[in-house]
mmCIF file of C-alpha atoms in Angstrom:
data_model
loop_
_atom_site.group_PDB
_atom_site.id
_atom_site.type_symbol
_atom_site.label_atom_id
_atom_site.label_comp_id
_atom_site.label_asym_id
_atom_site.label_seq_id
_atom_site.Cartn_x
_atom_site.Cartn_y
_atom_site.Cartn_z
ATOM 1 C CA UNK A 18 -10.114 12.984 1.572
ATOM 2 C CA UNK A 19 -8.675 9.333 -0.478
ATOM 3 C CA UNK A 20 -11.645 8.562 -2.163
ATOM 4 C CA UNK A 21 -11.449 5.517 0.450
ATOM 5 C CA UNK A 22 -13.032 5.162 3.514
ATOM 6 C CA UNK A 23 -12.496 2.949 6.161
ATOM 7 C CA UNK A 24 -14.695 2.249 9.656
ATOM 8 C CA UNK A 25 -14.294 1.404 12.312
ATOM 9 C CA UNK A 26 -11.085 3.572 12.768
ATOM 10 C CA UNK A 27 -10.106 1.556 15.589
ATOM 11 C CA UNK A 28 -11.228 -1.345 16.573
ATOM 12 C CA UNK A 29 -10.574 -3.332 19.943
ATOM 13 C CA UNK A 30 -12.328 -6.652 20.557
ATOM 14 C CA UNK A 31 -11.996 -10.077 22.533
ATOM 15 C CA UNK A 32 -10.648 -13.645 20.864
ATOM 16 C CA UNK A 33 -14.372 -14.528 21.255
ATOM 17 C CA UNK A 34 -16.247 -11.609 19.220
ATOM 18 C CA UNK A 35 -17.451 -11.291 16.001
ATOM 19 C CA UNK A 36 -16.586 -8.278 14.446
ATOM 20 C CA UNK A 37 -16.756 -6.455 10.821
ATOM 21 C CA UNK A 38 -14.821 -4.364 8.933
ATOM 22 C CA UNK A 39 -16.526 -1.636 6.573
ATOM 23 C CA UNK A 40 -14.344 -0.648 3.741
ATOM 24 C CA UNK A 41 -16.703 2.453 0.718
ATOM 25 C CA UNK A 42 -14.714 3.478 -1.995
ATOM 26 C CA UNK A 43 -16.111 6.547 -4.357
ATOM 27 C CA UNK A 44 -13.561 6.546 -7.368
ATOM 28 C CA UNK A 45 -15.926 4.435 -9.484
ATOM 29 C CA UNK A 46 -12.954 1.357 -9.476
ATOM 30 C CA UNK A 47 -13.916 -2.578 -9.575
ATOM 31 C CA UNK A 48 -11.053 -3.634 -7.796
ATOM 32 C CA UNK A 49 -10.192 -3.812 -4.140
ATOM 33 C CA UNK A 50 -8.155 -5.341 -2.180
ATOM 34 C CA UNK A 51 -8.207 -5.832 2.015
ATOM 35 C CA UNK A 52 -4.196 -5.685 3.166
ATOM 36 C CA UNK A 53 -2.521 -6.783 6.746
ATOM 37 C CA UNK A 54 0.349 -3.832 7.728
ATOM 38 C CA UNK A 55 1.721 -4.723 11.635
ATOM 39 C CA UNK A 56 5.112 -3.108 12.711
ATOM 40 C CA UNK A 57 8.700 -4.275 11.463
ATOM 41 C CA UNK A 58 7.153 -6.387 8.505
ATOM 42 C CA UNK A 59 6.249 -5.459 4.461
ATOM 43 C CA UNK A 60 2.939 -4.874 3.718
ATOM 44 C CA UNK A 61 0.481 -8.273 3.797
ATOM 45 C CA UNK A 62 -1.641 -8.198 0.846
ATOM 46 C CA UNK A 63 -4.311 -10.575 2.279
ATOM 47 C CA UNK A 64 -7.747 -11.186 -0.286
ATOM 48 C CA UNK A 65 -8.228 -9.006 -3.898
ATOM 49 C CA UNK A 66 -11.379 -8.432 -5.003
ATOM 50 C CA UNK A 67 -12.277 -7.702 -9.014
ATOM 51 C CA UNK A 68 -15.557 -6.873 -10.086
ATOM 52 C CA UNK A 69 -17.018 -8.567 -7.114
ATOM 53 C CA UNK A 70 -15.045 -12.014 -7.525
ATOM 54 C CA UNK A 71 -12.638 -12.998 -5.332
ATOM 55 C CA UNK A 72 -9.803 -13.676 -7.115
ATOM 56 C CA UNK A 73 -6.865 -13.889 -4.645
ATOM 57 C CA UNK A 74 -6.440 -15.314 -0.904
ATOM 58 C CA UNK A 75 -3.306 -15.462 0.208
ATOM 59 C CA UNK A 76 -3.349 -18.504 2.501
ATOM 60 C CA UNK A 77 -4.599 -16.400 5.145
ATOM 61 C CA UNK A 78 -6.630 -18.261 8.192
ATOM 62 C CA UNK A 79 -10.437 -18.907 7.497
ATOM 63 C CA UNK A 80 -10.459 -16.618 10.938
ATOM 64 C CA UNK A 81 -10.608 -13.699 8.806
ATOM 65 C CA UNK A 82 -13.925 -13.695 5.623
ATOM 66 C CA UNK A 83 -14.023 -11.685 2.956
ATOM 67 C CA UNK A 84 -16.946 -10.524 1.519
ATOM 68 C CA UNK A 85 -17.293 -7.849 -1.889
ATOM 69 C CA UNK A 86 -21.411 -7.172 -2.406
ATOM 70 C CA UNK A 87 -20.911 -4.471 -5.246
ATOM 71 C CA UNK A 88 -17.976 -2.365 -6.322
ATOM 72 C CA UNK A 89 -18.102 -0.312 -4.429
ATOM 73 C CA UNK A 90 -18.187 -2.179 -0.417
ATOM 74 C CA UNK A 91 -16.003 -4.619 0.916
ATOM 75 C CA UNK A 92 -16.628 -6.034 4.145
ATOM 76 C CA UNK A 93 -13.453 -8.024 6.649
ATOM 77 C CA UNK A 94 -15.702 -10.229 8.713
ATOM 78 C CA UNK A 95 -13.457 -11.359 11.851
ATOM 79 C CA UNK A 96 -14.404 -14.033 13.765
ATOM 80 C CA UNK A 97 -11.682 -15.854 16.341
ATOM 81 C CA UNK A 98 -9.295 -14.149 16.263
ATOM 82 C CA UNK A 99 -5.944 -14.067 17.587
ATOM 83 C CA UNK A 100 -3.521 -11.602 19.798
ATOM 84 C CA UNK A 101 -1.219 -11.981 16.328
ATOM 85 C CA UNK A 102 -4.082 -10.259 14.853
ATOM 86 C CA UNK A 103 -3.600 -7.024 15.865
ATOM 87 C CA UNK A 104 -2.822 -4.745 13.265
ATOM 88 C CA UNK A 105 -3.770 -1.973 11.027
ATOM 89 C CA UNK A 106 -6.318 -3.520 8.234
ATOM 90 C CA UNK A 107 -5.646 -1.358 5.104
ATOM 91 C CA UNK A 108 -8.023 -1.329 2.490
ATOM 92 C CA UNK A 109 -7.462 0.102 -1.456
ATOM 93 C CA UNK A 110 -8.692 0.156 -4.991
ATOM 94 C CA UNK A 111 -7.620 0.341 -8.119
ATOM 95 C CA UNK A 112 -8.847 0.656 -11.486
ATOM 96 C CA UNK A 113 -8.449 -2.427 -12.858
ATOM 97 C CA UNK A 114 -6.322 -5.350 -11.248
ATOM 98 C CA UNK A 115 -5.214 -5.973 -14.793
ATOM 99 C CA UNK A 116 -3.926 -2.321 -15.904
ATOM 100 C CA UNK A 117 -0.664 -2.405 -13.617
ATOM 101 C CA UNK A 118 -0.149 0.813 -14.680
ATOM 102 C CA UNK A 119 -2.435 2.771 -12.322
ATOM 103 C CA UNK A 120 -1.670 2.846 -8.410
ATOM 104 C CA UNK A 121 -3.818 2.257 -5.791
ATOM 105 C CA UNK A 122 -6.029 3.889 -3.256
ATOM 106 C CA UNK A 123 -5.920 3.155 -0.034
ATOM 107 C CA UNK A 124 -8.315 4.577 3.640
ATOM 108 C CA UNK A 125 -6.751 5.063 6.541
ATOM 109 C CA UNK A 126 -7.182 1.301 7.972
ATOM 110 C CA UNK A 127 -8.971 0.087 10.699
ATOM 111 C CA UNK A 128 -6.308 -0.496 14.568
ATOM 112 C CA UNK A 129 -6.998 -3.607 15.043
ATOM 113 C CA UNK A 130 -6.874 -4.487 19.106
ATOM 114 C CA UNK A 131 -7.341 -7.912 20.011
ATOM 115 C CA UNK A 132 -6.980 -8.434 23.960
ATOM 116 C CA UNK B 7 9.424 -13.585 -8.458
ATOM 117 C CA UNK B 8 9.227 -9.443 -8.235
ATOM 118 C CA UNK B 9 10.694 -7.880 -4.914
ATOM 119 C CA UNK B 10 11.337 -4.478 -3.940
ATOM 120 C CA UNK B 11 14.374 -3.642 -2.090
ATOM 121 C CA UNK B 12 14.651 0.267 0.838
ATOM 122 C CA UNK B 13 18.310 -0.704 2.070
ATOM 123 C CA UNK B 14 17.258 1.839 4.518
ATOM 124 C CA UNK B 15 15.390 1.661 7.656
ATOM 125 C CA UNK B 16 15.849 4.652 8.276
ATOM 126 C CA UNK B 17 16.749 8.401 7.136
ATOM 127 C CA UNK B 18 18.022 11.562 8.792
ATOM 128 C CA UNK B 19 17.703 14.623 7.398
ATOM 129 C CA UNK B 20 18.149 18.611 8.141
ATOM 130 C CA UNK B 21 15.369 20.740 7.063
ATOM 131 C CA UNK B 22 16.618 22.337 3.874
ATOM 132 C CA UNK B 23 18.563 19.430 2.931
ATOM 133 C CA UNK B 24 18.721 17.368 -0.079
ATOM 134 C CA UNK B 25 17.168 13.186 1.152
ATOM 135 C CA UNK B 26 17.309 10.557 -1.099
ATOM 136 C CA UNK B 27 15.025 7.556 -0.136
ATOM 137 C CA UNK B 28 16.741 3.881 -1.651
ATOM 138 C CA UNK B 29 14.102 1.544 -3.739
ATOM 139 C CA UNK B 30 15.749 -1.326 -5.471
ATOM 140 C CA UNK B 31 13.777 -3.932 -7.368
ATOM 141 C CA UNK B 32 13.601 -7.646 -9.759
ATOM 142 C CA UNK B 33 11.047 -8.357 -11.760
ATOM 143 C CA UNK B 34 10.389 -10.193 -14.869
ATOM 144 C CA UNK B 35 10.441 -7.296 -17.831
ATOM 145 C CA UNK B 36 9.993 -4.420 -17.806
ATOM 146 C CA UNK B 37 8.551 -2.413 -14.395
ATOM 147 C CA UNK B 38 6.069 -0.204 -13.230
ATOM 148 C CA UNK B 39 7.343 1.736 -9.939
ATOM 149 C CA UNK B 40 5.530 3.326 -6.978
ATOM 150 C CA UNK B 41 6.371 5.162 -4.376
ATOM 151 C CA UNK B 42 3.694 5.557 -1.430
ATOM 152 C CA UNK B 43 3.916 8.026 1.853
ATOM 153 C CA UNK B 44 2.556 6.695 5.023
ATOM 154 C CA UNK B 45 1.524 10.046 8.260
ATOM 155 C CA UNK B 46 1.140 8.419 11.532
ATOM 156 C CA UNK B 47 -1.894 6.931 11.702
ATOM 157 C CA UNK B 48 -3.403 6.990 7.821
ATOM 158 C CA UNK B 49 -2.952 4.760 5.111
ATOM 159 C CA UNK B 50 -0.375 5.167 2.382
ATOM 160 C CA UNK B 51 -0.766 8.310 -0.125
ATOM 161 C CA UNK B 52 0.425 7.832 -3.682
ATOM 162 C CA UNK B 53 3.658 9.831 -4.277
ATOM 163 C CA UNK B 54 4.625 9.515 -7.959
ATOM 164 C CA UNK B 55 4.687 6.159 -10.784
ATOM 165 C CA UNK B 56 7.193 5.080 -13.320
ATOM 166 C CA UNK B 57 5.593 3.196 -16.491
ATOM 167 C CA UNK B 58 7.907 5.023 -19.267
ATOM 168 C CA UNK B 59 9.844 7.301 -21.224
ATOM 169 C CA UNK B 60 11.673 9.737 -18.908
ATOM 170 C CA UNK B 61 13.446 8.391 -15.958
ATOM 171 C CA UNK B 62 12.809 11.441 -14.068
ATOM 172 C CA UNK B 63 9.473 11.503 -12.346
ATOM 173 C CA UNK B 64 8.050 14.125 -10.634
ATOM 174 C CA UNK B 65 5.466 13.887 -7.969
ATOM 175 C CA UNK B 66 3.358 15.468 -5.200
ATOM 176 C CA UNK B 67 4.761 17.777 -2.412
ATOM 177 C CA UNK B 68 7.802 18.677 -4.475
ATOM 178 C CA UNK B 69 9.274 14.673 -3.918
ATOM 179 C CA UNK B 70 11.457 12.664 -8.223
ATOM 180 C CA UNK B 71 12.332 9.626 -8.466
ATOM 181 C CA UNK B 72 14.488 8.397 -10.665
ATOM 182 C CA UNK B 73 14.603 5.490 -12.264
ATOM 183 C CA UNK B 74 17.306 3.290 -13.469
ATOM 184 C CA UNK B 75 17.402 0.768 -15.744
ATOM 185 C CA UNK B 76 21.154 -0.695 -15.403
ATOM 186 C CA UNK B 77 21.151 -0.512 -11.640
ATOM 187 C CA UNK B 78 17.460 -1.514 -10.931
ATOM 188 C CA UNK B 79 16.878 1.311 -8.795
ATOM 189 C CA UNK B 80 14.243 4.171 -8.328
ATOM 190 C CA UNK B 81 15.448 6.219 -5.307
ATOM 191 C CA UNK B 82 12.781 8.846 -4.208
ATOM 192 C CA UNK B 83 14.580 12.391 -4.323
ATOM 193 C CA UNK B 84 13.846 15.721 -3.094
ATOM 194 C CA UNK B 85 16.290 19.025 -3.914
ATOM 195 C CA UNK B 86 14.901 20.341 0.260
ATOM 196 C CA UNK B 87 13.166 19.021 2.675
ATOM 197 C CA UNK B 88 10.600 19.663 5.263
ATOM 198 C CA UNK B 89 10.101 18.795 8.873
ATOM 199 C CA UNK B 90 6.586 17.773 7.340
ATOM 200 C CA UNK B 91 8.208 15.386 5.138
ATOM 201 C CA UNK B 92 8.379 13.267 8.703
ATOM 202 C CA UNK B 93 6.435 10.167 8.086
ATOM 203 C CA UNK B 94 7.181 5.828 6.789
ATOM 204 C CA UNK B 95 7.878 5.985 3.027
ATOM 205 C CA UNK B 96 7.006 2.499 0.793
ATOM 206 C CA UNK B 97 8.178 2.193 -2.573
ATOM 207 C CA UNK B 98 6.198 -0.898 -4.864
ATOM 208 C CA UNK B 99 6.915 -2.868 -8.023
ATOM 209 C CA UNK B 100 5.081 -4.087 -10.361
ATOM 210 C CA UNK B 101 5.261 -6.184 -13.439
ATOM 211 C CA UNK B 102 4.528 -4.256 -16.659
ATOM 212 C CA UNK B 103 1.853 -5.990 -19.241
ATOM 213 C CA UNK B 104 -2.551 -7.049 -18.787
ATOM 214 C CA UNK B 105 -1.725 -9.258 -15.706
ATOM 215 C CA UNK B 106 -5.001 -10.969 -13.691
ATOM 216 C CA UNK B 107 -4.202 -13.458 -10.211
ATOM 217 C CA UNK B 108 -0.938 -12.917 -8.397
ATOM 218 C CA UNK B 109 1.471 -11.899 -11.579
ATOM 219 C CA UNK B 110 -0.436 -8.607 -11.176
ATOM 220 C CA UNK B 111 -0.025 -8.107 -7.724
ATOM 221 C CA UNK B 112 1.904 -5.061 -6.406
ATOM 222 C CA UNK B 113 5.038 -5.692 -4.459
ATOM 223 C CA UNK B 114 5.783 -3.147 -1.700
ATOM 224 C CA UNK B 115 9.011 -2.879 0.093
ATOM 225 C CA UNK B 116 9.398 -2.573 4.194
ATOM 226 C CA UNK B 117 9.520 1.144 4.505
ATOM 227 C CA UNK B 118 11.384 3.620 4.945
ATOM 228 C CA UNK B 119 11.088 6.665 7.852
ATOM 229 C CA UNK B 120 12.151 9.577 6.967
ATOM 230 C CA UNK B 121 13.060 12.250 10.090
ATOM 231 C CA UNK B 122 13.517 15.683 8.822
ATOM 232 C CA UNK B 123 14.757 17.586 12.220
ATOM 233 C CA UNK B 124 14.081 21.573 11.857
#
């Protein structure tokens, strides 16, 4: 139990569908992150939120839309995805983004498959 | 620019033997260094970190890592490997200090698959 819960664990969707990934952290952290993990590639940071404000957007296509309604919840809204978007999407949280000696805590991810 | 290199895609070890997973880094100033482990169908799990002080850091499950500033390395070690240690291991680095924005991002290596055979 890492304190970071992601749902659903698996998601299969067509390219024209709209779906959302959910992340919830029970650690009292103020920063939350979305990462994409593809086979044979390094972990890619997608979005960073600090106290519900987006502080980082790493040139992610607009078909990925994040939302952070409060410091405990993070969503990733998906629409019109491409086959290359199939990957494991990981959510993480940490105390504060400015205090760089603190580890990030990860959820178990959502395995996304685009048909 | 910050970077992390894990030169081995895979490390194979016999159970009971010592293991080493290598990591070198590049960062401006002093680094904060982390090791994570990922088991199949799971997220990344924090193992240990180096912030300052003693160069030998002890972490979870009997793992330890040695910080070597002159070689800019932070190799992960364990004296006696277990089959259950088989997993994907990630090294990560961040520049020390109070940063916002991309300077504070955690940079991950591409991962090393550890296989421990009975």
